[in-house]
Structures are given as structure tokens and as C-alpha cells.
mmCIF file of C-alpha atoms in Angstrom:
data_model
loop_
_atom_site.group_PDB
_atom_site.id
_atom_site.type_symbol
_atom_site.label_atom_id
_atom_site.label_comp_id
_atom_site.label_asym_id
_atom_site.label_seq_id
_atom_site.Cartn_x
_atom_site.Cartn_y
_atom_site.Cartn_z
ATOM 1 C CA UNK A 1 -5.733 67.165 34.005
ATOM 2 C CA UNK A 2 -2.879 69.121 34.590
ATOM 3 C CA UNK A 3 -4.840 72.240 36.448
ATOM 4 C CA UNK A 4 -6.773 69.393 38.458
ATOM 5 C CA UNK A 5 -2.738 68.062 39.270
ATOM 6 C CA UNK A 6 -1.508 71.428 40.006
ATOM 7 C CA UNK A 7 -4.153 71.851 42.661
ATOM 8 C CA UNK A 8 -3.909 68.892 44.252
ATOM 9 C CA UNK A 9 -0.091 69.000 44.468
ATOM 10 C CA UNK A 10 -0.660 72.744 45.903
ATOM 11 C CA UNK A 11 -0.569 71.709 49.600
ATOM 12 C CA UNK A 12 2.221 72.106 52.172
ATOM 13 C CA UNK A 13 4.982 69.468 50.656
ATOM 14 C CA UNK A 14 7.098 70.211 48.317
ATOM 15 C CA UNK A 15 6.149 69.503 44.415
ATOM 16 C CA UNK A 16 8.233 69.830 41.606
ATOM 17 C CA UNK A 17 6.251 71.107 38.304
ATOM 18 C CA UNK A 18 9.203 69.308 36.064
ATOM 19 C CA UNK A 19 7.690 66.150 38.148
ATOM 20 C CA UNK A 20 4.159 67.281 37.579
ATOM 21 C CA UNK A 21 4.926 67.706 33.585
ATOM 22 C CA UNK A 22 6.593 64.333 33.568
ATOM 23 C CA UNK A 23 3.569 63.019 35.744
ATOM 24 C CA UNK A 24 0.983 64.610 33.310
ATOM 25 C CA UNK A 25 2.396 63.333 30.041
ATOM 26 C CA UNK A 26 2.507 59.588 31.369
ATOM 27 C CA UNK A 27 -0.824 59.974 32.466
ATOM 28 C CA UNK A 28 -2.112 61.486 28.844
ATOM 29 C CA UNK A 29 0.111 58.441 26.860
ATOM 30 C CA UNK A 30 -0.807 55.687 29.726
ATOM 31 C CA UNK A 31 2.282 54.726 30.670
ATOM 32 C CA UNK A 32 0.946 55.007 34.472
ATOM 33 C CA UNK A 33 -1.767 56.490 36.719
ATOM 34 C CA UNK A 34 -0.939 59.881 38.144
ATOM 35 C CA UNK A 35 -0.604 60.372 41.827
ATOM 36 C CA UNK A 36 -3.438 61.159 44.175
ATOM 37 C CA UNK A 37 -2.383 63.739 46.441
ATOM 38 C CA UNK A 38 0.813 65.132 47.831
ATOM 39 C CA UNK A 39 0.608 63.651 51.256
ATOM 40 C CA UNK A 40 0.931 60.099 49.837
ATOM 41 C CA UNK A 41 3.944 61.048 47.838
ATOM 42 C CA UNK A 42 5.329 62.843 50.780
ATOM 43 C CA UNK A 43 4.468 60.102 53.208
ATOM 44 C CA UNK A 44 6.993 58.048 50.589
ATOM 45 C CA UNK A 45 4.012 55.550 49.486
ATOM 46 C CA UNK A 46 4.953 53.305 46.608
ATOM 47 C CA UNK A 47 4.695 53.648 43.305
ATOM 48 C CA UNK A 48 2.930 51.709 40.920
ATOM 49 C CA UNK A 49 5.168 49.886 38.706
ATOM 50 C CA UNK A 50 5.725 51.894 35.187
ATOM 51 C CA UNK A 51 4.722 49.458 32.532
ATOM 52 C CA UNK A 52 7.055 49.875 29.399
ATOM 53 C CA UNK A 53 5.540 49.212 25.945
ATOM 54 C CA UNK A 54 7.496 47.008 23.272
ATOM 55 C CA UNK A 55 9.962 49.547 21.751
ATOM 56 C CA UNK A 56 9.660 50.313 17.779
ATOM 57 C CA UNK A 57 13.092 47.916 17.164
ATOM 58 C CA UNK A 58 11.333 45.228 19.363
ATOM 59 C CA UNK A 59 8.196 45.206 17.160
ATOM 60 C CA UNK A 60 10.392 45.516 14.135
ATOM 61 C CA UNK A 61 12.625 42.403 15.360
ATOM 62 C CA UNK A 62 8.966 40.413 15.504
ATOM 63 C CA UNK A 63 7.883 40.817 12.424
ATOM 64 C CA UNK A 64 11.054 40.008 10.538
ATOM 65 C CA UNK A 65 11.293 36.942 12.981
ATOM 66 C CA UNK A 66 8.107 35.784 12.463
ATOM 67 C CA UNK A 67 8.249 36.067 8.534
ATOM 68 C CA UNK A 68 11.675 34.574 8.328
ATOM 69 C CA UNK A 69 10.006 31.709 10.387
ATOM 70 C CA UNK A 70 6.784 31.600 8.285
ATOM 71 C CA UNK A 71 5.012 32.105 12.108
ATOM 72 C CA UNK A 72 1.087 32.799 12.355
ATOM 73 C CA UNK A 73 2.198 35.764 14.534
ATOM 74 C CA UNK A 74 -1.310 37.069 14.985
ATOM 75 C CA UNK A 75 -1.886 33.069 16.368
ATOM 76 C CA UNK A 76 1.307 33.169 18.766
ATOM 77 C CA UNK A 77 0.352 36.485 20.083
ATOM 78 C CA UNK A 78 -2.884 35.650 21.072
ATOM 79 C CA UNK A 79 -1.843 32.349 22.756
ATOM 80 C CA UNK A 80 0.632 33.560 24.698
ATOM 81 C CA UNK A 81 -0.139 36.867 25.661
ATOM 82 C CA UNK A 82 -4.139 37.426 24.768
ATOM 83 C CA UNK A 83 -2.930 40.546 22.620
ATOM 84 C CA UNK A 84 -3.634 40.680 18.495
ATOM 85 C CA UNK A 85 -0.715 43.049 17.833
ATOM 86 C CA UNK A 86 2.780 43.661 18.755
ATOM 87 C CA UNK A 87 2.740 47.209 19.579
ATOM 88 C CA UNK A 88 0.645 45.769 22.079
ATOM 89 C CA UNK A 89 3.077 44.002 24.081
ATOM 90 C CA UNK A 90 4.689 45.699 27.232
ATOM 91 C CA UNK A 91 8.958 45.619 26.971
ATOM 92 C CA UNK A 92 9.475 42.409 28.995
ATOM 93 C CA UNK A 93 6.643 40.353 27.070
ATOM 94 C CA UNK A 94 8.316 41.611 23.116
ATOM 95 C CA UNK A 95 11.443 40.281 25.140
ATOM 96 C CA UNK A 96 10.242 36.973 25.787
ATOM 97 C CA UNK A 97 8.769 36.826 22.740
ATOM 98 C CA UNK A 98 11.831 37.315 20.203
ATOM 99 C CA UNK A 99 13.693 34.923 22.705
ATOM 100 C CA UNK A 100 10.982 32.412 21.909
ATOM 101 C CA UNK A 101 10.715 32.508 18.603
ATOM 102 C CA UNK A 102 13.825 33.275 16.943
ATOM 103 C CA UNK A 103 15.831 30.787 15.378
ATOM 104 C CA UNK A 104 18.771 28.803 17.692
ATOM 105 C CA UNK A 105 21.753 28.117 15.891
ATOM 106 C CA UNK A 106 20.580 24.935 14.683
ATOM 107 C CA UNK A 107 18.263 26.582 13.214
ATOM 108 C CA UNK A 108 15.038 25.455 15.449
ATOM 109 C CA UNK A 109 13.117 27.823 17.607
ATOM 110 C CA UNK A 110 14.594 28.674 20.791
ATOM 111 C CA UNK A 111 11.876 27.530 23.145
ATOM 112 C CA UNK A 112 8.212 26.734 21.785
#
């Protein structure tokens, strides 16, 4: 992937090869889809937007929540985000997620 990158990014606009390592090891992970050619990034397309998994304190704070709260977590997950696990969960959804079900300080859940 990264040769194939190189040469494509080998035309007559500027590249940066810190860029193209950066590109290259959010393509290998999946955090986002490399770019196409150096005329569209030089042409100052847009981006696709850089979806963020659930950090490991995020996935943590779900679990503890949903034991605490006796919560079928595999059940919540799948109803209201179609995924079976919490590492599977993007930053924004583990978000809503501990918002949702952790306790208020009456001691019901925030917003089921």
C-alpha cells in the first residue's frame, strides 16, 4: 500500500511522506480511506470525516456501568446501535451511550 501511495502522490504537487506515513497507518488500522491522487488533495477536495473508535476508558466506563446497573449490555448495544460489542462503537456513540445509561443522581438511568 504504501509503494502504490508513494507513486501516486509522486506527481507535480507537493506531498509530505510524514503525511503519507500518517495516511498509510490509518488506512492499515481503518480509521479512514486513503486519498486517491494528489490532484484532489491539491485541488483542496474534502476529506472524509475520520471516524474515532470508543477509547479503552470509554469501553471500560461501559462495562462497569452496565454491571453496576445489572444491564443486558449485549441487548442495549444491539438495539441502539446494531453492534454486539463495545469496542465496536465509534467515540461519539460510547459517548451517548454512558450518558444513557449511567445512573442520575436519583439513582435512575439518565435517559432510556
Amino acid at each position: 500500500f504504501v509503494q502504490k501511495n508513494l507513486r501516486q502522490r509522486q506527481c507535480n504537487c507537493t506531498w509530505n511522506p510524514c503525511r503519507l506515513a500518517k495516511d498509510s497507518i490509518d488506512y492499515e488500522l481503518g480509521c479512514r480511506a486513503p486519498e486517491q491522487s494528489c490532484s484532489s488533495e491539491a485541488a483542496g477536495s474534502e476529506r472524509e470525516p475520520r471516524i474515532r473508535p470508543a477509547t479503552a476508558n470509554q469501553i471500560r466506563a461501559i462495562h462497569a456501568i452496565a454491571n453496576r446497573q445489572n444491564l443486558d449490555l449485549a441487548g442495549e448495544l444491539r438495539a441502539r446501535f446494531a453492534v454486539e460489542r463495545p469496542e465496536e462503537l465509534t467515540l461519539d456513540q460510547a459517548s451517548q451511550l454512558i450518558d444513557a445509561i449511567k445512573p442520575s443522581a436519583n439513582g435512575a438511568l439518565s435517559q432510556r
